[in-house]
Structures are given as C-alpha cells and as structure tokens.
XYZ file of C-alpha atoms in Angstrom:
730
model
C 40.267 -4.558 -8.803
C 37.030 -6.589 -8.920
C 35.628 -9.521 -6.963
C 32.959 -11.290 -9.005
C 29.925 -13.330 -7.972
C 28.039 -14.886 -10.874
C 25.922 -17.725 -12.169
C 24.454 -18.338 -15.617
C 21.886 -15.516 -15.214
C 23.504 -12.549 -13.482
C 26.928 -11.274 -12.507
C 27.900 -8.862 -9.734
C 31.313 -7.293 -9.307
C 32.561 -5.522 -6.189
C 35.457 -3.126 -5.766
C 38.123 -5.066 -3.850
C 39.285 -1.934 -2.020
C 35.974 -0.390 -0.947
C 33.429 -3.228 -1.278
C 31.128 -1.077 -3.416
C 29.063 -2.879 -6.012
C 30.249 -1.597 -9.395
C 28.552 -3.931 -11.854
C 25.189 -5.668 -11.854
C 24.890 -7.472 -15.174
C 22.067 -9.358 -16.854
C 23.986 -12.044 -18.696
C 21.366 -12.769 -21.356
C 22.058 -9.327 -22.825
C 25.459 -8.730 -21.213
C 24.256 -5.394 -19.869
C 25.469 -3.771 -16.665
C 22.525 -1.799 -15.276
C 24.696 0.417 -13.027
C 25.327 2.939 -15.784
C 25.894 6.174 -13.896
C 28.197 6.489 -10.902
C 26.616 9.053 -8.581
C 29.353 10.730 -6.503
C 26.970 11.502 -3.644
C 25.964 7.845 -3.313
C 28.179 5.075 -1.990
C 26.871 1.548 -2.234
C 25.745 -0.779 -0.775
C 24.918 0.711 2.665
C 24.453 3.973 4.540
C 24.217 4.207 8.335
C 22.438 7.171 9.914
C 24.000 7.788 13.321
C 23.263 10.111 16.190
C 26.078 11.288 18.447
C 25.735 11.914 22.137
C 25.584 15.678 21.457
C 22.576 15.144 19.171
C 24.445 15.648 15.892
C 23.286 13.473 12.992
C 25.775 11.928 10.579
C 25.764 9.480 7.674
C 28.444 6.818 7.513
C 29.077 4.606 4.530
C 31.865 2.555 2.933
C 35.376 4.073 3.064
C 36.830 5.473 -0.152
C 40.292 5.073 -1.687
C 41.757 8.145 0.011
C 40.342 7.014 3.362
C 42.019 3.621 3.021
C 45.277 5.205 1.841
C 45.391 7.172 5.092
C 44.254 4.279 7.295
C 44.679 0.693 6.064
C 42.471 -0.626 8.883
C 39.507 0.758 6.930
C 40.070 -1.637 4.021
C 37.481 -4.436 4.060
C 38.333 -8.133 3.869
C 36.624 -10.547 1.498
C 35.737 -14.209 1.795
C 34.089 -16.239 -0.980
C 32.365 -19.536 -0.179
C 30.685 -21.981 -2.551
C 28.621 -24.891 -1.251
C 28.012 -28.299 -2.814
C 24.877 -27.026 -4.613
C 26.790 -24.251 -6.335
C 25.475 -21.411 -4.157
C 28.118 -18.702 -3.812
C 28.360 -16.437 -0.764
C 30.557 -13.344 -0.678
C 31.290 -11.944 2.780
C 32.620 -8.381 2.936
C 33.861 -7.398 6.386
C 34.629 -3.859 7.542
C 36.435 -3.930 10.877
C 36.108 -0.155 11.173
C 34.286 2.671 9.392
C 34.986 6.379 9.142
C 32.821 9.406 9.814
C 33.632 12.807 8.307
C 37.076 12.952 9.948
C 37.912 9.955 12.132
C 37.897 6.182 12.287
C 34.907 4.886 14.269
C 34.653 1.570 16.049
C 31.693 0.249 14.066
C 32.070 -3.113 12.333
C 29.932 -4.144 9.365
C 29.672 -7.448 7.505
C 27.607 -7.712 4.336
C 26.741 -11.068 2.803
C 25.700 -11.552 -0.810
C 24.575 -15.022 -1.884
C 23.663 -16.310 -5.329
C 22.264 -19.779 -6.043
C 23.308 -21.502 -9.256
C 20.021 -21.155 -11.186
C 18.506 -18.009 -9.667
C 17.967 -14.550 -11.090
C 17.892 -13.155 -7.549
C 20.802 -12.429 -5.223
C 20.129 -12.369 -1.466
C 21.706 -9.790 0.826
C 22.143 -9.377 4.592
C 24.051 -6.951 6.799
C 25.339 -7.357 10.358
C 26.546 -4.449 12.498
C 28.526 -4.284 15.758
C 28.537 -0.819 17.312
C 31.419 -0.359 19.748
C 31.751 3.393 19.276
C 30.989 5.247 22.550
C 28.228 7.810 22.298
C 27.003 6.647 18.882
C 23.512 5.292 18.186
C 22.900 3.844 14.729
C 19.315 4.884 14.119
C 18.743 3.887 10.485
C 20.348 1.279 8.251
C 19.888 1.867 4.492
C 20.642 -1.418 2.778
C 20.978 -2.556 0.093
C 21.573 0.794 -1.539
C 22.210 1.013 -5.293
C 22.142 3.971 -7.672
C 22.657 5.102 -11.241
C 20.388 2.388 -12.673
C 18.777 2.395 -16.098
C 18.076 -0.325 -18.644
C 18.935 -0.489 -22.322
C 20.212 2.468 -24.341
C 18.083 5.085 -22.604
C 16.295 5.641 -19.324
C 13.324 7.183 -21.107
C 11.539 3.894 -21.867
C 11.949 2.419 -18.364
C 9.025 2.047 -15.937
C 8.849 2.061 -12.134
C 6.289 0.163 -10.053
C 6.310 1.629 -6.542
C 3.924 0.299 -3.838
C 2.352 3.592 -2.775
C -1.385 3.474 -1.890
C -1.550 -0.047 -3.344
C 0.842 0.947 -6.158
C 1.718 3.545 -8.756
C 3.117 2.969 -12.237
C 5.556 5.674 -13.379
C 6.875 5.712 -16.962
C 10.334 7.289 -17.320
C 10.750 7.849 -13.568
C 14.082 9.660 -14.051
C 12.114 12.480 -15.659
C 8.825 12.076 -13.769
C 10.296 12.174 -10.265
C 12.291 15.310 -11.071
C 9.470 17.312 -12.692
C 8.675 20.667 -11.081
C 5.730 20.037 -8.745
C 2.283 20.982 -10.009
C -0.207 21.407 -7.171
C -3.941 21.892 -6.968
C -5.240 23.254 -3.669
C -8.690 22.386 -2.352
C -10.635 23.294 0.752
C -13.365 21.196 2.313
C -14.799 22.466 5.605
C -11.738 23.388 7.667
C -9.353 21.098 5.769
C -6.753 22.293 3.292
C -5.831 19.637 0.727
C -3.122 19.593 -1.927
C -3.145 17.327 -4.975
C -0.346 16.539 -7.426
C -1.150 16.899 -11.108
C 0.280 16.018 -14.547
C 2.536 13.074 -13.588
C 4.100 15.248 -10.895
C 5.083 12.447 -8.507
C 5.197 13.600 -4.843
C 8.943 13.531 -4.225
C 11.075 15.417 -1.729
C 13.942 17.552 -3.091
C 17.010 16.961 -0.934
C 19.874 19.372 -0.325
C 22.209 17.297 -2.525
C 19.909 17.789 -5.518
C 18.200 14.385 -5.526
C 14.471 13.832 -5.860
C 13.296 11.137 -3.461
C 10.054 9.146 -3.455
C 9.923 7.629 -0.003
C 7.343 5.922 2.178
C 6.947 3.513 5.075
C 5.839 -0.101 5.064
C 3.353 -0.112 6.573
C 2.436 3.479 6.109
C 1.319 4.258 2.620
C 3.618 1.521 1.215
C 1.411 -1.488 0.622
C 4.224 -3.975 -0.030
C 7.957 -4.287 0.539
C 9.137 -4.606 -3.050
C 9.766 -2.410 -6.098
C 10.046 -3.147 -9.803
C 11.974 -1.272 -12.487
C 11.759 -2.662 -15.992
C 12.445 -1.876 -19.633
C 11.738 -3.449 -22.984
C 13.923 -6.545 -22.572
C 14.202 -7.307 -18.856
C 13.560 -5.945 -15.385
C 15.030 -5.364 -11.941
C 13.318 -6.376 -8.698
C 14.218 -5.340 -5.162
C 12.524 -6.667 -2.037
C 12.804 -6.547 1.720
C 11.919 -9.912 3.269
C 11.033 -8.449 6.659
C 9.351 -11.457 8.241
C 9.241 -9.830 11.693
C 7.104 -6.972 10.269
C 9.408 -4.241 11.555
C 8.810 -0.823 10.023
C 10.695 -0.424 6.736
C 11.255 2.654 4.577
C 11.276 2.233 0.794
C 13.039 4.795 -1.367
C 13.315 5.446 -5.094
C 15.328 8.473 -6.142
C 16.874 10.256 -9.101
C 19.012 13.290 -9.861
C 16.994 13.924 -13.031
C 17.794 13.949 -16.722
C 21.068 15.823 -16.196
C 22.398 12.844 -14.195
C 20.112 10.062 -15.408
C 19.289 6.840 -13.676
C 17.491 5.660 -10.581
C 18.555 4.777 -7.054
C 16.769 2.246 -4.852
C 17.092 1.366 -1.190
C 15.388 0.056 1.928
C 15.864 1.273 5.477
C 15.077 -0.185 8.865
C 15.347 1.712 12.122
C 16.986 -0.501 14.773
C 18.574 2.176 17.059
C 21.750 0.174 17.706
C 23.330 1.567 20.849
C 27.040 1.348 21.656
C 27.989 -2.182 22.700
C 25.172 -3.847 20.732
C 25.149 -6.130 17.715
C 22.331 -6.270 15.161
C 21.644 -8.418 12.096
C 19.226 -7.626 9.327
C 16.626 -9.736 7.672
C 17.188 -10.787 4.050
C 16.873 -8.546 1.002
C 16.628 -9.509 -2.638
C 17.999 -7.911 -5.811
C 17.159 -9.623 -9.095
C 17.623 -9.042 -12.803
C 15.001 -11.099 -14.557
C 13.132 -11.678 -17.816
C 9.795 -9.929 -18.281
C 8.111 -7.040 -16.506
C 6.802 -6.363 -12.992
C 4.736 -9.571 -12.851
C 7.955 -11.538 -12.281
C 8.646 -9.623 -9.076
C 5.038 -9.889 -7.927
C 5.175 -13.678 -8.296
C 8.473 -13.839 -6.394
C 7.285 -11.621 -3.550
C 3.945 -13.440 -3.240
C 5.738 -16.774 -2.916
C 7.789 -15.411 -0.017
C 4.924 -13.627 1.721
C 2.711 -16.719 1.606
C 5.472 -18.679 3.325
C 5.465 -16.359 6.361
C 3.145 -17.130 9.257
C 1.070 -14.094 10.118
C -1.438 -15.051 12.786
C -5.177 -15.360 12.295
C -6.539 -14.965 8.779
C -9.870 -13.243 8.301
C -12.677 -14.874 6.373
C -14.898 -12.199 4.888
C -18.617 -12.748 5.541
C -20.493 -14.308 2.646
C -22.654 -11.211 2.331
C -19.557 -9.032 1.892
C -18.171 -11.248 -0.863
C -21.447 -10.939 -2.741
C -21.854 -7.204 -2.191
C -20.831 -4.664 -4.841
C -19.985 -1.959 -2.326
C -21.142 0.447 0.355
C -22.576 3.930 0.655
C -20.631 6.131 3.072
C -22.392 8.824 5.123
C -19.942 11.215 6.763
C -22.644 13.823 7.274
C -23.971 12.806 10.676
C -21.875 15.002 12.993
C -18.903 16.998 11.705
C -15.942 18.528 13.494
C -17.341 22.027 13.993
C -20.129 22.462 16.487
C -21.757 25.244 14.417
C -22.318 22.713 11.610
C -25.635 21.085 12.288
C -25.903 17.340 11.573
C -27.327 16.561 8.162
C -28.564 13.194 9.444
C -29.596 11.833 12.813
C -30.053 8.251 14.005
C -33.706 8.396 12.993
C -32.615 8.761 9.336
C -30.691 5.480 9.162
C -33.565 3.332 7.896
C -34.408 5.880 5.193
C -30.767 6.040 4.093
C -30.731 2.275 3.736
C -33.897 2.352 1.618
C -32.228 4.928 -0.652
C -29.118 2.742 -0.922
C -31.242 -0.173 -2.035
C -32.345 1.843 -5.065
C -28.716 1.499 -6.188
C -28.742 -2.219 -5.267
C -26.402 -1.461 -2.365
C -27.112 -3.192 0.955
C -24.199 -1.862 3.023
C -24.075 1.492 4.857
C -20.995 3.071 6.456
C -21.763 5.661 9.123
C -19.195 8.215 10.271
C -19.576 10.939 12.869
C -21.914 8.664 14.820
C -20.100 9.099 18.155
C -19.748 11.770 20.814
C -18.602 15.109 19.320
C -18.433 13.632 15.839
C -16.007 13.039 12.981
C -12.430 14.305 13.352
C -13.148 15.729 16.769
C -14.540 13.176 19.220
C -11.761 10.588 18.849
C -11.621 8.349 20.841
C -14.930 9.046 22.606
C -16.615 6.135 20.888
C -20.078 6.117 22.394
C -23.374 7.473 21.041
C -23.906 11.223 20.492
C -27.043 12.576 22.244
C -27.423 15.342 19.635
C -28.158 12.606 17.065
C -30.716 10.750 19.179
C -30.827 8.265 22.029
C -28.661 5.169 22.260
C -31.824 3.070 22.101
C -32.904 4.825 18.917
C -29.440 4.324 17.442
C -29.532 0.592 18.136
C -33.131 0.135 16.951
C -32.406 1.835 13.640
C -29.281 -0.245 13.021
C -30.947 -3.516 14.021
C -33.895 -2.809 11.758
C -31.526 -2.749 8.793
C -29.817 -5.953 9.864
C -33.247 -7.596 10.207
C -34.038 -6.588 6.617
C -30.895 -8.349 5.405
C -28.861 -5.158 5.209
C -25.510 -4.343 6.778
C -24.117 -1.424 8.761
C -20.462 -0.532 9.396
C -19.105 2.235 11.613
C -16.127 4.561 11.318
C -13.489 4.213 14.058
C -10.173 6.059 13.977
C -7.455 3.612 14.987
C -4.693 6.197 15.534
C -5.742 9.478 17.141
C -6.590 10.908 20.544
C -7.964 14.466 20.719
C -6.123 16.152 23.580
C -9.391 17.799 24.663
C -10.472 14.468 26.165
C -7.446 13.612 28.309
C -9.474 14.001 31.510
C -12.273 11.847 30.119
C -10.002 8.854 29.404
C -6.941 9.387 31.631
C -5.810 5.747 31.722
C -5.957 5.336 27.946
C -4.024 8.597 27.492
C -1.361 7.986 30.111
C -0.674 4.373 29.213
C -1.458 4.321 25.501
C 0.308 7.372 24.109
C 3.142 6.852 21.601
C 6.253 8.481 23.072
C 9.238 9.869 21.188
C 12.799 9.268 22.286
C 12.773 12.712 23.947
C 9.693 11.684 25.956
C 7.372 13.924 23.931
C 4.150 12.946 22.180
C 3.719 12.616 18.408
C 1.223 15.383 17.626
C -0.872 15.890 14.469
C -3.555 18.368 13.442
C -6.657 17.592 11.384
C -8.729 20.600 10.521
C -8.740 22.810 13.611
C -8.402 19.924 16.092
C -5.156 18.871 17.768
C -4.483 15.170 18.223
C -1.767 12.898 19.534
C -0.838 9.546 18.023
C -1.529 6.487 20.119
C 0.813 3.503 20.287
C -0.542 0.595 18.254
C 1.270 -1.853 20.569
C 0.059 -0.367 23.861
C -2.310 -2.880 25.375
C -4.637 -0.233 26.839
C -5.116 1.313 23.381
C -5.736 -2.068 21.774
C -8.310 -2.828 24.461
C -10.015 0.544 23.966
C -10.395 -0.104 20.242
C -11.486 -3.687 20.864
C -14.141 -2.538 23.334
C -15.342 -0.002 20.772
C -15.841 -2.743 18.184
C -17.685 -4.902 20.734
C -19.940 -1.964 21.636
C -20.851 -1.301 18.002
C -21.515 -4.933 17.147
C -22.949 -6.340 20.370
C -24.775 -3.345 21.851
C -25.646 -1.227 18.830
C -26.155 -4.237 16.566
C -24.067 -3.506 13.455
C -21.918 -6.009 11.605
C -18.915 -4.071 10.318
C -16.194 -1.583 11.222
C -13.996 0.729 9.202
C -10.642 1.351 10.937
C -9.390 4.621 9.533
C -5.664 5.335 9.003
C -4.575 1.855 10.068
C -2.799 0.908 6.826
C -1.877 4.287 5.421
C -0.799 6.825 8.043
C 2.930 6.909 8.745
C 4.065 4.730 11.639
C 5.741 6.359 14.598
C 8.480 5.044 16.852
C 7.406 4.594 20.450
C 10.034 4.466 23.209
C 7.725 3.978 26.184
C 9.321 0.970 27.889
C 6.204 0.409 29.991
C 4.362 -0.812 26.872
C 6.504 -3.940 26.655
C 7.416 -3.662 22.973
C 10.355 -2.607 20.822
C 10.319 0.924 19.444
C 9.665 -0.159 15.819
C 6.831 -2.640 16.497
C 4.127 -0.446 14.969
C 3.019 -3.082 12.458
C 3.060 -5.834 15.051
C 0.763 -3.811 17.304
C -1.925 -3.539 14.635
C -1.437 -7.197 13.791
C -2.232 -8.043 17.402
C -5.328 -5.809 17.401
C -6.675 -7.428 14.221
C -5.923 -10.914 15.570
C -7.843 -10.086 18.749
C -10.853 -8.800 16.798
C -10.887 -11.774 14.453
C -10.421 -14.316 17.240
C -13.226 -12.812 19.307
C -15.765 -12.618 16.509
C -14.892 -16.037 15.111
C -15.779 -17.445 18.514
C -18.796 -15.299 19.321
C -20.416 -14.361 16.021
C -19.364 -17.026 13.508
C -17.361 -14.403 11.642
C -20.277 -12.203 10.673
C -18.075 -9.125 11.073
C -16.674 -7.225 8.090
C -13.483 -5.219 8.614
C -12.271 -2.510 6.246
C -9.166 -0.430 6.860
C -7.812 2.654 5.150
C -4.809 1.942 2.951
C -3.456 -1.370 1.739
C -0.827 -3.484 3.467
C 0.308 -7.005 2.741
C 0.973 -7.377 6.477
C -2.641 -6.758 7.455
C -4.587 -7.451 4.261
C -5.227 -11.093 5.070
C -6.843 -10.032 8.348
C -9.708 -7.987 6.887
C -12.523 -8.008 4.366
C -11.307 -5.063 2.299
C -8.659 -2.337 2.091
C -9.494 1.209 0.985
C -6.973 2.506 -1.581
C -8.523 5.853 -2.695
C -6.875 5.953 -6.132
C -8.219 9.462 -6.815
C -5.271 10.763 -4.739
C -2.649 9.262 -7.061
C -4.647 8.986 -10.254
C -2.890 11.930 -11.921
C 0.566 10.436 -11.371
C -0.039 6.788 -12.086
C -2.450 4.980 -9.740
C -1.941 1.288 -10.457
C -3.904 -0.983 -8.094
C -3.259 -3.831 -10.557
C 0.136 -4.467 -8.938
C -1.313 -5.177 -5.487
C -4.306 -7.066 -6.885
C -2.043 -9.373 -8.878
C 0.383 -9.924 -5.997
C -2.417 -10.764 -3.542
C -5.320 -11.831 -5.761
C -7.424 -13.336 -2.974
C -7.683 -9.991 -1.158
C -10.293 -7.320 -1.877
C -9.438 -3.689 -2.498
C -11.971 -0.922 -1.921
C -11.951 2.204 -4.085
C -13.820 5.493 -3.853
C -16.291 6.381 -6.621
C -17.245 9.973 -7.360
C -19.867 11.779 -9.475
C -18.696 13.448 -12.675
C -20.593 16.681 -12.195
C -23.048 18.549 -10.009
C -22.752 18.698 -6.247
C -19.120 17.705 -5.623
C -17.657 19.988 -2.978
C -15.686 17.350 -1.112
C -13.103 16.763 -3.897
C -11.506 19.019 -6.528
C -12.816 19.377 -10.053
C -10.253 17.086 -11.702
C -11.524 14.124 -9.652
C -14.989 14.583 -11.144
C -13.525 15.008 -14.617
C -11.977 11.552 -14.322
C -14.891 9.925 -12.481
C -15.904 7.473 -15.211
C -12.328 6.203 -15.615
C -11.968 5.660 -11.862
C -15.228 3.701 -11.751
C -14.290 1.612 -14.806
C -10.900 0.732 -13.335
C -12.513 -0.271 -10.038
C -14.818 -2.628 -11.951
C -11.996 -4.146 -14.035
C -9.830 -4.802 -10.988
C -12.671 -6.281 -8.945
C -12.767 -3.537 -6.311
C -15.477 -3.031 -3.720
C -17.162 0.317 -4.453
C -17.033 3.059 -1.807
C -19.805 5.502 -2.790
C -20.242 8.736 -0.864
C -23.658 10.239 -0.379
C -23.141 13.520 1.417
C -26.368 15.200 0.460
C -25.023 18.752 0.532
C -21.451 18.064 -0.648
C -20.939 14.869 -2.651
C -23.831 12.967 -4.165
C -24.779 11.211 -7.383
C -28.265 12.694 -7.049
C -26.992 15.797 -8.844
C -25.431 13.702 -11.649
C -28.372 11.667 -13.017
C -26.512 10.420 -16.111
C -23.677 8.929 -14.086
C -26.163 7.693 -11.510
C -27.772 5.537 -14.213
C -24.359 4.353 -15.393
C -23.399 3.500 -11.809
C -26.622 1.515 -11.382
C -25.787 -0.531 -14.485
C -22.206 -1.145 -13.313
C -23.410 -2.266 -9.874
C -25.945 -4.581 -11.506
C -23.229 -6.183 -13.654
C -20.873 -6.453 -10.684
C -23.523 -8.144 -8.550
C -24.255 -10.570 -11.374
C -20.513 -11.332 -11.530
C -20.258 -11.998 -7.780
C -23.486 -13.979 -7.433
C -22.965 -16.087 -10.566
C -19.219 -16.682 -10.669
C -17.807 -15.535 -7.327
C -14.910 -13.075 -7.030
C -12.415 -15.218 -8.917
C -8.624 -15.033 -8.655
C -7.300 -11.873 -10.293
C -4.622 -12.550 -12.947
C -4.282 -9.065 -14.428
C -3.650 -9.450 -18.176
C -2.041 -12.901 -17.916
C -3.185 -15.038 -20.815
C -4.124 -12.069 -23.010
C -1.737 -12.044 -25.959
C -3.166 -8.950 -27.630
C -6.304 -6.845 -27.951
C -7.612 -4.035 -30.087
C -6.354 -0.587 -29.137
C -9.506 0.623 -27.401
C -9.777 -2.483 -25.177
C -8.535 -3.033 -21.622
C -9.110 -6.556 -20.300
C -8.353 -8.334 -17.026
C -8.567 -12.080 -16.443
C -9.922 -14.016 -13.457
C -9.599 -17.738 -12.752
C -12.810 -19.140 -11.270
C -13.166 -21.925 -8.715
C -13.877 -24.509 -11.419
C -10.883 -23.259 -13.485
C -13.151 -21.492 -15.953
C -11.934 -18.105 -17.125
C -13.721 -14.774 -16.658
C -12.560 -11.682 -18.544
C -13.602 -8.195 -17.460
C -13.547 -5.894 -20.487
C -13.534 -2.114 -20.894
C -14.302 -0.959 -24.440
C -13.771 2.773 -24.924
C -15.158 2.686 -28.477
C -18.421 0.768 -28.640
C -18.664 1.274 -32.425
C -15.609 -0.891 -33.097
C -15.330 -4.651 -32.905
C -13.429 -5.864 -29.850
C -10.805 -8.489 -30.629
C -9.037 -10.475 -27.917
C -6.290 -13.008 -28.583
C -5.968 -15.454 -25.681
C -3.571 -18.180 -24.661
C -5.832 -20.817 -23.100
C -3.028 -23.379 -22.712
C -4.473 -25.646 -25.374
C -7.750 -26.117 -23.522
C -10.852 -26.552 -25.665
C -13.619 -24.018 -24.990
C -17.065 -25.575 -24.569
C -19.041 -22.384 -23.897
C -18.176 -18.708 -24.443
C -20.724 -16.153 -23.246
C -20.735 -12.378 -22.989
C -22.663 -10.405 -20.356
C -22.892 -6.687 -20.986
C -23.719 -3.458 -19.256
C -27.454 -3.010 -19.396
C -28.204 -6.720 -19.039
C -27.767 -8.023 -22.597
C -26.195 -11.464 -23.038
C -25.057 -13.528 -26.020
C -23.163 -16.675 -26.979
C -19.855 -16.198 -28.811
C -17.994 -18.479 -31.191
C -14.240 -18.193 -30.605
C -11.849 -18.952 -33.440
C -8.523 -20.748 -33.207
C -5.495 -19.215 -34.900
C -1.872 -20.275 -34.422
C -2.691 -22.171 -31.211
C -4.385 -19.097 -29.737
C -8.087 -18.392 -29.104
C -9.500 -15.324 -30.856
C -12.713 -13.661 -29.678
C -14.326 -11.005 -31.864
C -17.427 -9.155 -30.721
C -18.986 -5.767 -30.218
C -19.432 -4.800 -26.581
C -20.857 -2.108 -24.399
C -18.404 0.012 -22.429
C -18.133 -2.701 -19.757
C -18.668 -6.428 -20.254
C -17.833 -9.875 -18.882
C -16.758 -12.774 -21.073
C -17.051 -16.250 -19.552
C -15.054 -19.144 -21.000
C -15.989 -22.644 -19.861
C -13.688 -25.550 -20.714
C-alpha cells in the first residue's frame, strides 16, 4: 500500500492507490512528521478551476471510492534511480474527478531525492483537455497535519511576512480569537492585531489560514517550521519571479498540526499544458538558519538583472527623517510645511546627526490624493523655490529623497493623464479595473508591467533628481501591496508578471543613473522582497505593524545579509497621534531591535502628530543610539549580518548579534536589559586567537577587554550600557 522514496536522511511514502504522501520521516529520529490526517485536505496538490458558467471548484487527488467506481482515476507510478543514486518518483494521473464526474485533466508529479540530501525536490505538470475549464490556481506541494516531537506546543513557525514573523506554537497562535485595536489618523481607519493574535483568515471548513503573496507582503518564498531536535523547510524556487502565494494553516488545538502550501496562478485554459518550477521540502538538523542558508544559495544562483550599489553616503548614514506634513489629502488641512521650510528642517535633522530628509506630499494635491500628478504644488511655493531649497541641502553635504507612489492612480485625474490611464491600467479578466480606497480618495491600481506606467514613474524620478536636484526616491507600496493580475493583452506581458514589471522599472532606474549620475541615487521601497532587494539601497519593513505577533526581521537579514532593511522609530510618549498607544509603549524595544539588526532608522517628525520633541528623554536616547550607529558605520562599515551564529551562550538579559567585517574581524552588537549585571558571552571563534577586544558603549565610553578561553571557547565578561559594540580583531 506504500511506495517509498528514501536516502540515509529522510524517507517519504506515498499511497499506491491515490498518490497522497502519507509519511515524511526524519530518519535520525525515525519520526514521521505527518501526524494528523486532516480529512478536508488531500495531498499533495489542489487545483482551483473555473467553469465556463463561472462556477469555482477545487479538484485534488481521487480517493479510494472514486477509484473503485472508475479505475481510470488510479494513478500510475514510475521509480527511476540514476548512477549517482538520485531517485525520482513519477506519479501520473491520466484523469481527475470533480465533485461528480471524471474530468479530462492530466497531472504528473515528480519527487526527486539525491543520495546525501535532506531536501526532496518536487514539480508538477498539468495538461488541461477539459472543455470549458480554466485552471486558475495550482496549490503544490500541499501537506498538512504536521508537528514535530511529542507535542505541537513547542514548535515554532518562521513565516516571511513583512520581512518575517516568528510564531511560537503556531497551532495555537493562528487559531486564537482575534484581538483588534482600532486607530484613526486623519481620515484613515487602522486596525492592529494584539497579543500574539496572528492575522489569519477563518475559512468555511474551520481552518485558520495565514496567507500572503510573494511579492506582496511575503518577503521570501520559503517557510521554516522547527522543534527542539530538527526542522522542516519548504521553498518555492520560482526563478521566473511569477507571483506566488504562501500559506500556513491550522485547524487549532482540537485538530493539532500545521499545513503548508504554495500556489501559483497560471490560468491554464483547455487545450494547454503547463509545468511548474521546482519546490523543495526538507527535514533537516537545526533550526530556521538551515533553511535560510539553503534558500540563499539558490537565490544567489539566479540571475536577476542589474544590481544596485547604494551610494557611499547612504551606507554611512544612520537613517532619515520623514516629513509627511507638507500637503495632506484633505484640502481643508493646511500644509504644516512649505518648500521654504526645507533648509530649516535639514538644520533640525542635523541636531540628531541625521543628514537625510524624506519629503512626502511635495507634489500637486499632496499625499494620498495627487497620485500620480508628480509635479510641484503651487500652494507650497514655486518650482524654483522647491529646487533651490533642495539643492542648498545637497550643497551642504545633505541628502533629500521624495515620496512617489508606485501603484496608484486617483481617478479624479483621468483627464489630466489620459494616455497613462488608458494604457497603464491593470485590467481584471472581466475587463474591470482593480480599485482601492485610501482615506476618502478612490484609486485604481496601475499595471507594473505596462510600459507607459513604467515610463511615467521613470520620468518622475528624473524630474526629482535632475530638475529639482534631490538624490533619492522612496517608492511606496512596491514591495508590500498585494499584486494584481492584469489581462490587458495590449501591455505585452503575461497576466502574472507583476514582479517582473517592477524588476524592469528598477533596472531602468538603476541603468539610467549608473550612466548619468555615477550611482548617486538612493532607492528605498516599502516592504521587503528578495526579488527586488538587490536593486535598492534599503527596504522599509515597519515592524510596529507585526510587533505584537512576532516581528522577526532577523530571518530576512540573515538570509540576505548584504541588504539593508529600514525600520520605523517612534517616540515613547507625548505627541504621538499617528500610531496607537501600544506602539509608543514598545518604542524603546523597536529602536533597540533596529540597532541590533543593523537597520536604517526611519524617524518621523510630524510636528503636530508624531515627534520626538515631545519626548525629551527618548530624544536623548535616540541621539546616543544614532551616535553609536554612525561610529559603527564609519569605523567598521556595515558588516555581514550573521544573527547569533558563533554565540554559544549569553547571560539571560543579553541579546547579541554578530557581524563579519571586511577584514574578517568580528563585531558584536549587544543589548543589555540589566545594566547592573555583568554581561557574559561565550563565543566560538573557530580557534582563532584574539589580538584585540574592545567595547564601545552608548554615551561614547570605550574600553579594552581581556577575553578568557574555556573549553575551546572565548568568554567575554563585562558590564555594558543598554547598547554596546564589541570588536574582536584576530
């Protein structure tokens, strides 16, 4: 009743009647991780189909009673082993079945396992010969009922949402009743999840599903689920950058275990054949770092166009100050700042040792209204005044970036930009627009692959850099807003090329400014994406959104350690209208984490709504943190982030992150939550002898340390301020 594929590390068994995977075993412990058979879930694939009458159906592997009634539904199996010991199992379904009838859809799944690997590789190929059926979504590989060890309660999920989140006991966490905090800022209604209440969707079958797009808010195309002894890794190796949906689900403690799957959206019409890219499922020693290393190795092997080189000034800058209070959405709200204030705002930023301003609402009709009317706003001053103010900052050695929304078109301006609207709009299959509201304004989503839209955004960047005189842009929503399918055949792209469209835009910007400005341009985008991250200076992750349910930027930083993440910093008290109270209550922790993980600081200064001026104690702390960060960057460079690799243990109140420097020295960023206690770090320095060990602390104090050697490990004992850097030279 079982067909088995195995090597010395893992074993997989498949039902020889249905082709379902029934066992996935880690041979070091002999444990099958598929511990709970979920009746509503049939592995390893689900096809979402649309009939000609518009009805939606899900089709998956046939079951025993289906095959008993119709033997043509039984799959065939073929096992191949090559000369290197790699085994390939082919499972072929000549036909499938919908809710009542056989359908002429053929599916072949391939599972391969090399002799020494922990990872199995999966593909699926589909031939749709059923008249009137379109296969819209392919969920594959699809597994469920997973937990590790004796209980699910000590398992942990790493899910790549907004860089990443870390969820202990996800079976319980994903199924918790939602706890929401509402907040209103201007005309915007926000909702925040609290108390480890992960933002899942409750489905009609009772499951709780955490689901996101890559690239939408999913930063990477892999997930990790691990316990005390070993872990599971799943990845989609989508080297054509097609939109993928990642899903983690559970039925809760009453039916414990987790389900994991990926989906792509190929829209396979009748008469067409389609073959997937490769997917990976691994059982492996260790925790999530194993999967990060595996995924990084694959991603670095994929060609992805022009890589961005961040300007030297950006790499030595601690962060920026963001001013969204130039012109807001509502006309009755008078601008807080005009163009004539820009020089003064820069002088104020310098008091924090910040030399980078971000200006939003600078354009016609302002923030969250005037998109995409990206030219100067007369209410704020003249275009000449705008340019003179910006250029004066650049001449002082400062830097100015500008907000540009990369996604939206306010339908009020259709007559102003008719060509961009008519030829750049993203079109649904029913020939309708994708519409979204922000505040009281109504927008439509533009197609990232439409050439006229790419050119409009490109011309906007040229205008801001070449005519106004700035040296940076912030492209809002590019990496985080959900992709849309565009079926406008006049655009010359496939419907699911959303990611490829933005790739092309970023390549065009980088190519142009490499040639014309010696790469003086900084690019920041909202959200993190491993597709686009190499094409920009920084990616804004806004961990305050997910902080209550497990914000974990460490996973992205470790997977792509050369890239820079940008995180928002908030005051702990005083004038903080923009965000809810709990964000302020956790402000110090958010700032400390941003320092430890080497993030670029995004500091708001909205004088009437969000400013450190009304929190003088945290203002002084922020000044000290910026000073230490600048010392780090100017003295050692950014370094290569290694998370906690090499740290064997530390005292309870210590969090430490390691960085490898260009000369192979080691830098350790330390957070000490109890300054009265001695900090002890035990390090594995690979037998290297330390010649110099120095500590640099918040407030500017420095000292030499004398590490000890115990049991082949290096032990550092010292008292520290709340934040410190330890430099080890070899």
